[in-house]
Amino acid sequence: MSNDPDKVWPTGLTLREAEEVHSYLIDGTRVFGVIALIAHLLVAVSTPWLG
Amino acid sequence: MDNFKGFALRKISEVSVRYLPFADAASDAVPLSRLLRLSLFQVTVGMALVLMVGTLNRVMIVELQVPATLVGVMLALPLAFAPFRALIGFRSDRFQSALGLRRLPYIFKGTMLQFGGFAIMPFALLVLSGYGEAVNAPRWIGLSSAALAFLLVGAGVHIVQTIGLALATDLVKEEAQPKVVGLMYVMLLVGMIVSAFVYGALLQNYTPGRLIQVIQGSAVVTVALNFFAMWKQEARDRGRAMAPQGPKVSFVEAWARLTQRKGMLRLLTIIALGTVGFGMADVLLEPFGGKVLMMSVAETTRLTIFLACGSLVGFVMASRWLGAGALPVDMALYGLAAGVPAFGLIVWSSMMISVPMLLTGTLLAGFGAGLFGHGTLTATMRSAPREQIGLSLGAWGAVQATSAGVAIAIAGIVRDAIVATEAVGTSASAPYTSVFLIEAALLALALLLALPLRSKESGRTVEVNPIENTCLLVVAEPHAVPQAIESGRPS
């Protein structure tokens, strides 16, 4: 396993594994961003802060 | 550079083992502390349930002055997601991951949904109630955002609970499953009781700002508890990641195979009937005590506490008996057998105007519900081969959650219908006692359906557990599992 050519430095994950971990991060960020956007819109509707 | 690379690699390899969110290995003995930590996801589920059904139900109607029917529709929305539990469980069983994970990605996504729903919920509710400038905003903004918030939380709760239970089942051997089921139920109850007190205390002096703090606080607590619960629970599995992808099985096929299994459809029917039977009383006991037996608010709260305590005793006893080798189907049977006289006692108490009798009946009903819930969940876990646990638990959850919701709706409708049709000349007790009688009848029907399962199962007791032997195979040879389980099981 140790000299698996797929492994990328420095984590020792293979490329597919690294991409999967990355996809969770991206998904989480997207969901978080959309939620934040909706929350801001709703607050702006009830207490407008942009005049 | 080479020096640095070597140094960094060594450091990372030292660090990663301790700080990565995966288990070191799928060890055979999981200590109780780890199971306790895992069961924390049930606390967040209980928290979400109490917040939506209990606290927000009241806050929306009393403080925010949202019409009661609209509140009812909003609270019922998450139920629309309950049948999808089976699909989620199935998808998680077949999840393709380079890391060899099956449960963690789903729990992560479920937690994100729960968090997102809570994060926008307070603002959505404020807009819905027309707070501040929102009076002039178009109505659909408040309606759709509140619906979105409830849907997100509901979907998150369903996903986290289904996959969390599947993960718990993955982790332990079959002998330990009753203990885990009991633990999960107790933690759900504990989460509900504790969060009910906390929410009550926090929202004593209601202000819109306090509402935002409380709900968003729950969002943060949910994420924190769920991450803490999942940390290092599921092992990375290179074998599973490398395994060639099996033939594609569609959900419909898998579902058909599940329901074709001997007794599965019957078990699901029993779960539906029993859950409706036990569940209808949940919302009617307190008004029944107040209107018919003239109990005070403090006394009727005692009814709910008695019901919960009865369930708690039921879970604990079921864990003990199952651990000693009793059959899960027997537990469900005893639960149903306790439920029928329990509702008889409750009905009788209205004729005798006897509070102690009502309390005894309530305690017995709770005890029966505890035994029944534990027995049916354990039976579902045991009936599934290791590769299909997500689907089976999803089916259990779909049936159970849908029936619990249907029970509450039916209870309200039946009572109101009887109140409306027989306005004059009927006693105050008639609407309630008729619901309790329906419950007793449903439980008796479930009891009749469950009896044949017992005679089928009893043949299995004599044998030394065949699953235990196959569990050893699971570790050694992942591909051999389905065949091994099929052949190890008496047909």
Coordinates of C-alpha atoms in Angstrom, one line a residue:
Chain A
M1 CA 0.0 0.0 0.0
S2 CA 2.8 2.4 0.9
N3 CA 4.1 3.0 -2.6
D4 CA 0.7 3.2 -4.3
P5 CA 1.2 5.6 -7.3
D6 CA -2.2 7.0 -6.8
K7 CA -1.3 8.5 -3.4
V8 CA -0.9 12.2 -3.3
W9 CA 1.4 14.2 -1.0
P10 CA 1.1 15.1 1.9
T11 CA -2.0 13.3 3.1
G12 CA -1.5 9.8 1.9
L13 CA -5.0 9.7 0.5
T14 CA -5.5 8.5 -3.1
L15 CA -6.8 10.9 -5.6
R16 CA -10.3 9.6 -5.5
E17 CA -10.3 9.7 -1.7
A18 CA -9.0 13.2 -1.7
E19 CA -11.7 14.3 -4.2
E20 CA -14.4 12.7 -2.1
V21 CA -13.3 14.6 1.1
H22 CA -13.2 17.7 -1.0
S23 CA -16.7 17.1 -2.3
Y24 CA -18.1 17.0 1.2
L25 CA -16.4 20.3 2.0
I26 CA -17.8 21.9 -1.2
D27 CA -21.3 20.6 -0.5
G28 CA -21.3 21.8 3.0
T29 CA -20.1 25.3 1.9
R30 CA -22.8 25.5 -0.8
V31 CA -25.6 24.5 1.6
F32 CA -24.2 26.9 4.2
G33 CA -24.0 29.7 1.6
V34 CA -27.5 29.3 0.4
I35 CA -28.9 29.1 3.9
A36 CA -27.0 32.3 4.8
L37 CA -28.4 34.0 1.7
I38 CA -32.0 33.1 2.6
A39 CA -31.6 34.1 6.2
H40 CA -30.2 37.5 5.1
L41 CA -33.1 38.0 2.7
L42 CA -35.7 37.2 5.4
V43 CA -34.1 39.5 7.9
A44 CA -34.1 42.3 5.2
V45 CA -37.8 41.7 4.7
S46 CA -38.7 42.2 8.3
T47 CA -36.1 44.8 9.4
P48 CA -34.6 46.4 6.2
W49 CA -31.1 47.6 6.8
L50 CA -30.4 49.1 3.3
G51 CA -32.8 52.0 3.5
Chain B
M1 CA 13.2 20.1 1.0
D2 CA 13.5 16.4 1.3
N3 CA 14.1 16.8 4.9
F4 CA 11.0 19.0 5.3
K5 CA 8.9 16.5 3.3
G6 CA 9.9 13.7 5.5
F7 CA 9.3 15.7 8.7
A8 CA 5.9 16.8 7.5
L9 CA 4.8 13.3 6.5
R10 CA 5.9 11.9 9.8
K11 CA 4.1 14.7 11.7
I12 CA 0.9 14.2 9.7
S13 CA 0.9 10.5 10.0
E14 CA 1.3 10.9 13.8
V15 CA -1.5 13.4 14.0
S16 CA -3.9 11.9 11.6
V17 CA -4.6 8.7 13.6
R18 CA -5.7 10.7 16.6
Y19 CA -7.5 13.6 14.9
L20 CA -9.3 12.1 12.0
P21 CA -13.0 11.5 12.3
F22 CA -12.8 7.8 11.5
A23 CA -12.6 4.8 13.8
D24 CA -9.2 3.1 13.9
A25 CA -10.8 -0.2 12.9
A26 CA -14.0 -2.0 13.2
S27 CA -13.2 -3.5 16.5
D28 CA -15.4 -6.3 17.8
A29 CA -16.1 -4.9 21.2
V30 CA -17.5 -1.4 21.3
P31 CA -17.3 0.1 24.8
L32 CA -20.4 1.6 26.3
S33 CA -18.9 5.0 26.4
R34 CA -18.6 5.0 22.6
L35 CA -22.2 3.9 22.3
L36 CA -23.3 6.6 24.7
R37 CA -21.6 9.2 22.6
L38 CA -23.2 7.8 19.4
S39 CA -26.6 8.0 21.0
L40 CA -26.2 11.7 21.3
F41 CA -27.7 12.1 17.8
Q42 CA -31.0 10.9 19.4
V43 CA -30.8 13.9 21.8
T44 CA -30.7 16.3 18.8
V45 CA -33.7 14.5 17.2
G46 CA -35.6 14.7 20.5
M47 CA -34.7 18.4 20.7
A48 CA -36.0 19.1 17.2
L49 CA -39.2 17.2 17.9
V50 CA -39.9 19.1 21.1
L51 CA -39.0 22.4 19.6
M52 CA -41.4 21.9 16.6
V53 CA -44.3 20.0 18.1
G54 CA -44.3 21.5 21.5
T55 CA -42.6 24.9 21.9
L56 CA -43.1 26.4 18.4
N57 CA -46.6 25.1 18.3
R58 CA -47.5 27.3 21.2
V59 CA -45.3 30.2 20.3
M60 CA -46.7 30.5 16.8
I61 CA -50.3 30.4 18.0
V62 CA -50.0 32.5 21.2
E63 CA -47.2 34.9 20.7
L64 CA -47.0 35.2 16.9
Q65 CA -50.7 34.9 16.3
V66 CA -50.4 32.7 13.3
P67 CA -53.8 30.9 12.5
A68 CA -54.0 27.5 14.2
T69 CA -54.8 25.6 10.9
L70 CA -51.7 27.1 9.2
V71 CA -49.6 26.1 12.2
G72 CA -51.0 22.5 12.0
V73 CA -50.1 22.4 8.3
M74 CA -46.6 23.6 8.9
L75 CA -46.0 21.1 11.7
A76 CA -47.3 18.3 9.5
L77 CA -44.9 19.1 6.6
P78 CA -41.9 17.1 8.0
L79 CA -44.2 14.1 8.0
A80 CA -44.4 14.2 4.3
F81 CA -40.8 13.2 4.3
A82 CA -41.2 10.2 6.6
P83 CA -41.9 7.6 3.8
F84 CA -38.6 8.6 2.2
R85 CA -36.7 7.1 5.1
A86 CA -36.8 3.7 3.4
L87 CA -35.2 5.2 0.3
I88 CA -32.5 7.0 2.3
G89 CA -31.6 3.8 4.1
F90 CA -31.4 1.9 0.8
R91 CA -29.2 4.6 -0.8
S92 CA -26.9 4.5 2.2
D93 CA -26.5 0.7 2.1
R94 CA -25.4 1.0 -1.5
F95 CA -23.4 4.2 -1.2
Q96 CA -20.2 4.3 -3.3
S97 CA -17.4 5.9 -1.5
A98 CA -13.7 6.0 -2.2
L99 CA -13.2 6.1 1.6
G100 CA -15.4 3.1 2.1
L101 CA -17.9 5.1 4.2
R102 CA -21.6 4.4 4.1
R103 CA -23.2 6.2 7.0
L104 CA -21.1 9.3 7.8
P105 CA -21.7 11.2 4.5
Y106 CA -25.5 10.9 5.1
I107 CA -25.3 11.9 8.7
F108 CA -23.2 14.9 7.7
K109 CA -25.8 15.9 5.1
G110 CA -28.7 15.3 7.4
T111 CA -27.0 17.5 10.1
M112 CA -26.4 20.3 7.6
L113 CA -30.1 20.2 6.6
Q114 CA -31.2 20.3 10.3
F115 CA -28.8 23.2 10.9
G116 CA -30.0 25.1 7.9
G117 CA -33.6 24.7 8.8
F118 CA -33.1 26.0 12.3
A119 CA -30.9 28.8 11.0
I120 CA -33.6 30.3 8.8
M121 CA -36.6 29.2 11.0
P122 CA -36.8 32.2 13.4
F123 CA -36.7 34.8 10.6
A124 CA -39.2 32.8 8.5
L125 CA -41.6 32.7 11.5
L126 CA -41.2 36.4 12.2
V127 CA -41.9 37.3 8.5
L128 CA -44.8 34.8 8.6
S129 CA -46.3 36.6 11.6
G130 CA -45.8 40.0 9.9
Y131 CA -43.2 41.3 12.4
G132 CA -41.8 44.8 11.7
E133 CA -41.8 45.8 8.1
A134 CA -42.8 42.3 7.0
V135 CA -46.5 43.4 7.3
N136 CA -46.1 45.0 3.9
A137 CA -44.2 42.1 2.3
P138 CA -46.1 39.7 0.0
R139 CA -47.6 36.8 1.9
W140 CA -45.9 34.0 -0.1
I141 CA -42.5 35.0 1.3
G142 CA -43.4 34.1 4.8
L143 CA -45.4 31.0 3.9
S144 CA -42.7 29.5 1.6
S145 CA -39.8 30.3 3.8
A146 CA -41.5 28.9 6.9
A147 CA -42.5 25.8 5.0
L148 CA -38.9 25.5 3.7
A149 CA -37.5 25.8 7.3
F150 CA -39.8 23.0 8.6
L151 CA -39.1 20.8 5.6
L152 CA -35.4 21.2 6.1
V153 CA -35.5 20.3 9.8
G154 CA -37.9 17.4 9.2
A155 CA -35.7 16.0 6.4
G156 CA -32.6 16.4 8.5
V157 CA -34.2 14.6 11.5
H158 CA -35.4 11.7 9.4
I159 CA -32.0 11.3 7.7
V160 CA -30.0 11.6 10.9
Q161 CA -32.2 9.2 12.8
T162 CA -32.4 6.5 10.1
I163 CA -28.7 6.5 9.3
G164 CA -27.7 6.9 12.9
L165 CA -29.7 3.8 13.9
A166 CA -28.1 1.9 10.9
L167 CA -24.6 3.0 12.1
A168 CA -25.4 1.8 15.6
T169 CA -26.5 -1.6 14.2
D170 CA -23.4 -1.8 12.1
L171 CA -21.2 -1.3 15.1
V172 CA -22.5 -3.9 17.5
K173 CA -23.0 -7.7 17.4
E174 CA -26.4 -9.1 17.4
E175 CA -26.4 -10.0 21.1
A176 CA -25.7 -6.4 22.0
Q177 CA -28.4 -4.9 19.7
P178 CA -31.2 -4.9 22.3
K179 CA -29.0 -2.9 24.6
V180 CA -28.3 -0.4 21.9
V181 CA -32.0 -0.1 20.9
G182 CA -32.8 0.5 24.6
L183 CA -30.1 3.1 24.9
M184 CA -31.3 4.9 21.7
Y185 CA -34.8 5.1 23.0
V186 CA -33.8 6.3 26.4
M187 CA -31.6 9.0 24.9
L188 CA -34.5 10.1 22.7
L189 CA -36.8 10.4 25.8
V190 CA -34.0 12.1 27.8
G191 CA -33.4 14.6 24.9
M192 CA -37.1 15.4 24.7
I193 CA -37.6 15.8 28.5
V194 CA -34.5 17.9 29.1
S195 CA -35.0 20.2 26.0
A196 CA -38.7 20.7 27.0
F197 CA -37.6 22.1 30.4
V198 CA -34.8 24.1 28.8
Y199 CA -37.0 25.7 26.1
G200 CA -39.7 26.4 28.7
A201 CA -37.2 28.2 30.9
L202 CA -35.6 30.1 28.0
L203 CA -38.8 31.3 26.4
Q204 CA -40.4 32.3 29.7
N205 CA -40.1 36.0 28.8
Y206 CA -40.8 35.9 25.1
T207 CA -39.3 38.5 22.8
P208 CA -38.6 38.2 19.1
G209 CA -34.8 38.5 19.8
R210 CA -35.1 35.6 22.4
L211 CA -36.9 33.5 19.8
I212 CA -34.0 34.0 17.3
Q213 CA -31.4 33.2 20.0
V214 CA -33.2 30.0 21.1
I215 CA -33.8 28.5 17.7
Q216 CA -30.3 29.4 16.3
G217 CA -28.8 28.2 19.5
S218 CA -30.5 24.8 18.9
A219 CA -29.0 24.9 15.4
V220 CA -25.5 25.2 16.9
V221 CA -26.1 22.6 19.6
T222 CA -27.4 20.2 17.0
V223 CA -24.3 20.5 14.8
A224 CA -22.0 20.2 17.9
L225 CA -23.7 17.2 19.4
N226 CA -24.1 15.4 16.1
F227 CA -20.4 15.9 15.2
F228 CA -19.3 14.8 18.6
A229 CA -21.6 11.8 18.4
M230 CA -20.2 10.7 15.0
W231 CA -16.5 11.4 15.7
K232 CA -14.4 8.2 15.1
Q233 CA -17.5 6.0 14.9
E234 CA -17.4 4.6 11.4
A235 CA -14.2 2.9 10.2
R236 CA -12.6 3.6 6.8
D237 CA -12.9 0.5 4.8
R238 CA -10.5 0.0 1.9
G239 CA -12.0 -3.4 1.2
R240 CA -15.4 -1.9 0.6
A241 CA -14.0 1.0 -1.4
M242 CA -12.0 -1.3 -3.6
A243 CA -14.8 -3.9 -4.0
P244 CA -16.1 -4.0 -7.5
Q245 CA -19.5 -2.3 -7.8
G246 CA -22.1 -5.0 -7.7
P247 CA -25.0 -5.2 -10.2
K248 CA -27.2 -2.1 -9.9
V249 CA -30.3 -2.9 -7.9
S250 CA -33.2 -0.4 -8.1
F251 CA -35.0 0.7 -5.0
V252 CA -38.2 -1.0 -6.2
E253 CA -36.4 -4.3 -6.6
A254 CA -34.8 -4.0 -3.2
W255 CA -38.1 -3.1 -1.6
A256 CA -39.9 -6.0 -3.3
R257 CA -37.2 -8.3 -1.9
L258 CA -37.5 -6.9 1.5
T259 CA -41.3 -7.3 1.6
Q260 CA -41.1 -10.8 0.2
R261 CA -39.0 -11.9 3.2
K262 CA -41.0 -14.1 5.5
G263 CA -43.1 -12.1 8.0
M264 CA -41.7 -8.7 7.0
L265 CA -44.9 -7.3 5.6
R266 CA -46.8 -8.6 8.6
L267 CA -44.2 -7.1 11.0
L268 CA -44.6 -3.7 9.2
T269 CA -48.4 -3.9 9.5
I270 CA -48.1 -4.7 13.2
I271 CA -45.8 -1.7 13.7
A272 CA -48.3 0.5 11.9
L273 CA -51.3 -0.7 13.9
G274 CA -49.5 -0.7 17.2
T275 CA -48.0 2.7 16.8
V276 CA -51.4 4.2 15.8
G277 CA -53.0 2.3 18.7
F278 CA -50.5 3.6 21.3
G279 CA -50.0 7.0 19.7
M280 CA -53.6 8.3 19.7
A281 CA -53.6 8.7 23.4
D282 CA -50.5 11.0 23.5
V283 CA -52.5 14.2 22.7
L284 CA -55.8 13.2 24.3
L285 CA -54.7 12.0 27.8
E286 CA -54.2 15.5 29.2
P287 CA -57.5 17.1 27.9
F288 CA -59.3 13.9 29.0
G289 CA -57.9 14.2 32.5
G290 CA -58.8 17.9 32.7
K291 CA -62.3 17.7 31.2
V292 CA -63.6 14.4 32.4
L293 CA -61.8 13.8 35.7
M294 CA -61.5 17.5 36.5
M295 CA -57.8 17.3 37.2
S296 CA -55.8 20.4 37.5
V297 CA -53.0 21.4 35.1
A298 CA -50.3 20.2 37.5
E299 CA -52.1 16.8 37.8
T300 CA -52.6 16.4 34.0
T301 CA -48.9 17.1 33.5
R302 CA -48.4 14.1 35.8
L303 CA -50.2 12.0 33.3
T304 CA -47.6 12.7 30.6
I305 CA -44.8 12.1 33.1
F306 CA -46.4 8.7 34.0
L307 CA -46.7 7.8 30.4
A308 CA -43.0 8.6 29.8
C309 CA -41.9 6.8 33.0
G310 CA -43.9 3.7 31.9
S311 CA -42.2 3.8 28.5
L312 CA -38.8 4.1 30.2
V313 CA -39.5 1.0 32.4
G314 CA -40.7 -0.8 29.3
F315 CA -37.4 0.0 27.4
V316 CA -35.3 -1.1 30.3
M317 CA -37.2 -4.3 30.9
A318 CA -37.2 -5.2 27.2
S319 CA -33.4 -4.6 27.0
R320 CA -32.9 -6.9 30.0
W321 CA -35.3 -9.7 28.8
L322 CA -33.9 -9.6 25.2
G323 CA -30.4 -9.6 26.6
A324 CA -31.3 -12.8 28.5
G325 CA -32.4 -14.4 25.3
A326 CA -36.1 -13.6 24.9
L327 CA -37.5 -13.1 21.4
P328 CA -38.2 -9.6 20.0
V329 CA -41.6 -10.7 18.8
D330 CA -42.5 -11.8 22.3
M331 CA -41.7 -8.3 23.6
A332 CA -44.0 -6.8 21.0
L333 CA -46.7 -9.3 22.0
Y334 CA -46.3 -8.5 25.7
G335 CA -46.4 -4.8 24.9
L336 CA -49.7 -5.2 22.9
A337 CA -51.1 -7.5 25.6
A338 CA -50.4 -4.8 28.2
G339 CA -51.8 -2.1 26.0
V340 CA -55.3 -3.6 25.7
P341 CA -56.2 -3.7 29.4
A342 CA -54.4 -0.4 29.9
F343 CA -56.9 1.4 27.7
G344 CA -59.7 -0.6 29.3
L345 CA -58.6 0.8 32.6
I346 CA -58.5 4.3 31.2
V347 CA -62.0 4.0 29.9
W348 CA -63.2 2.4 33.1
S349 CA -61.7 5.3 35.1
S350 CA -64.0 7.7 33.4
M351 CA -67.0 5.7 34.6
M352 CA -65.7 5.4 38.2
I353 CA -64.2 8.9 38.2
S354 CA -61.1 7.4 39.7
V355 CA -57.8 9.3 39.2
P356 CA -55.6 6.4 40.6
M357 CA -57.2 4.1 38.1
L358 CA -56.4 6.5 35.3
L359 CA -52.8 6.8 36.5
T360 CA -52.4 3.1 36.6
G361 CA -53.8 2.7 33.1
T362 CA -51.5 5.4 31.8
L363 CA -48.5 3.8 33.4
L364 CA -49.4 0.5 31.9
A365 CA -50.0 2.0 28.5
G366 CA -46.6 3.6 28.6
F367 CA -45.0 0.3 29.7
G368 CA -46.7 -1.5 26.8
A369 CA -45.6 1.2 24.3
G370 CA -42.1 0.8 25.5
L371 CA -42.0 -2.9 25.2
F372 CA -43.7 -2.8 21.8
G373 CA -41.4 -0.1 20.4
H374 CA -38.3 -1.9 21.6
G375 CA -39.5 -5.3 20.4
T376 CA -40.4 -4.2 16.9
L377 CA -37.3 -2.2 16.3
T378 CA -35.1 -5.1 17.5
A379 CA -37.1 -7.5 15.4
T380 CA -36.5 -5.3 12.3
M381 CA -32.8 -5.1 13.0
R382 CA -32.5 -8.9 13.4
S383 CA -34.6 -9.7 10.3
A384 CA -32.2 -7.8 8.0
P385 CA -29.0 -9.2 6.5
R386 CA -26.0 -7.0 7.3
E387 CA -26.0 -5.5 3.8
Q388 CA -29.6 -4.3 4.0
I389 CA -29.8 -2.9 7.4
G390 CA -30.2 0.7 6.2
L391 CA -33.2 -0.3 4.1
S392 CA -34.9 -2.3 6.9
L393 CA -34.4 0.4 9.4
G394 CA -35.6 3.0 6.9
A395 CA -38.7 0.9 6.4
W396 CA -39.3 0.7 10.2
G397 CA -38.8 4.4 10.5
A398 CA -41.0 5.3 7.6
V399 CA -43.9 3.1 9.0
Q400 CA -43.3 4.2 12.6
A401 CA -43.0 8.0 11.9
T402 CA -45.9 8.1 9.5
S403 CA -48.2 6.1 11.8
A404 CA -47.3 8.3 14.8
G405 CA -48.3 11.4 12.8
V406 CA -51.5 9.7 11.5
A407 CA -52.4 8.7 15.0
I408 CA -52.3 12.3 16.3
A409 CA -54.4 13.5 13.3
I410 CA -57.0 10.7 13.7
A411 CA -57.3 11.3 17.4
G412 CA -58.0 15.0 16.9
I413 CA -60.5 14.3 14.0
V414 CA -62.4 11.6 15.7
R415 CA -62.8 13.6 18.9
D416 CA -63.9 16.7 17.1
A417 CA -66.3 14.8 14.9
I418 CA -68.0 13.2 17.9
V419 CA -68.1 16.5 19.8
A420 CA -69.7 18.1 16.7
T421 CA -72.3 15.4 16.0
E422 CA -73.6 14.7 19.5
A423 CA -73.5 18.2 20.9
V424 CA -76.5 17.7 23.2
G425 CA -77.1 14.8 25.6
T426 CA -73.7 13.1 25.6
S427 CA -71.4 13.1 28.5
A428 CA -68.0 14.9 28.4
S429 CA -66.3 11.6 28.3
A430 CA -67.9 10.1 25.2
P431 CA -65.5 11.6 22.6
Y432 CA -62.4 10.5 24.6
T433 CA -63.6 7.1 25.6
S434 CA -64.5 6.3 22.0
V435 CA -60.9 7.1 20.9
F436 CA -59.5 5.0 23.7
L437 CA -61.8 2.1 22.7
I438 CA -60.6 2.4 19.0
E439 CA -57.0 2.2 20.4
A440 CA -57.7 -0.9 22.3
A441 CA -59.3 -2.5 19.2
L442 CA -56.3 -1.6 17.1
L443 CA -54.0 -3.1 19.6
A444 CA -56.1 -6.3 19.8
L445 CA -56.0 -6.5 16.0
A446 CA -52.2 -6.1 16.0
L447 CA -52.0 -8.8 18.7
L448 CA -53.9 -11.2 16.6
L449 CA -51.6 -10.5 13.6
A450 CA -48.5 -10.9 15.8
L451 CA -49.5 -14.4 17.1
P452 CA -48.6 -16.3 14.0
L453 CA -45.1 -14.6 13.9
R454 CA -44.4 -16.1 17.3
S455 CA -45.0 -19.7 16.3
K456 CA -42.8 -19.2 13.2
E457 CA -40.0 -17.6 15.3
S458 CA -40.1 -20.1 18.1
G459 CA -38.5 -22.7 15.9
R460 CA -35.4 -20.5 15.8
T461 CA -34.8 -20.2 19.6
V462 CA -33.4 -23.7 20.0
E463 CA -30.6 -23.2 17.5
V464 CA -27.3 -21.6 18.4
N465 CA -27.5 -18.2 16.8
P466 CA -26.5 -18.6 13.2
I467 CA -25.8 -15.0 12.7
E468 CA -23.0 -14.9 15.2
N469 CA -20.9 -17.3 13.2
T470 CA -21.4 -15.3 10.0
C471 CA -20.3 -12.2 11.8
L472 CA -16.8 -13.6 11.9
L473 CA -17.0 -14.1 8.2
V474 CA -18.1 -10.5 7.6
V475 CA -14.8 -9.2 8.9
A476 CA -12.7 -11.7 7.0
E477 CA -14.4 -11.8 3.7
P478 CA -16.8 -9.0 2.8
H479 CA -18.1 -10.7 -0.4
A480 CA -19.1 -13.8 1.3
V481 CA -21.6 -12.1 3.6
P482 CA -24.9 -12.3 1.7
Q483 CA -24.5 -15.9 0.9
A484 CA -23.3 -16.8 4.3
I485 CA -26.2 -15.1 5.9
E486 CA -28.7 -16.6 3.5
S487 CA -27.3 -20.1 4.1
G488 CA -26.9 -19.7 7.8
R489 CA -30.6 -18.8 8.2
P490 CA -33.1 -21.6 8.5
S491 CA -35.7 -21.2 5.8

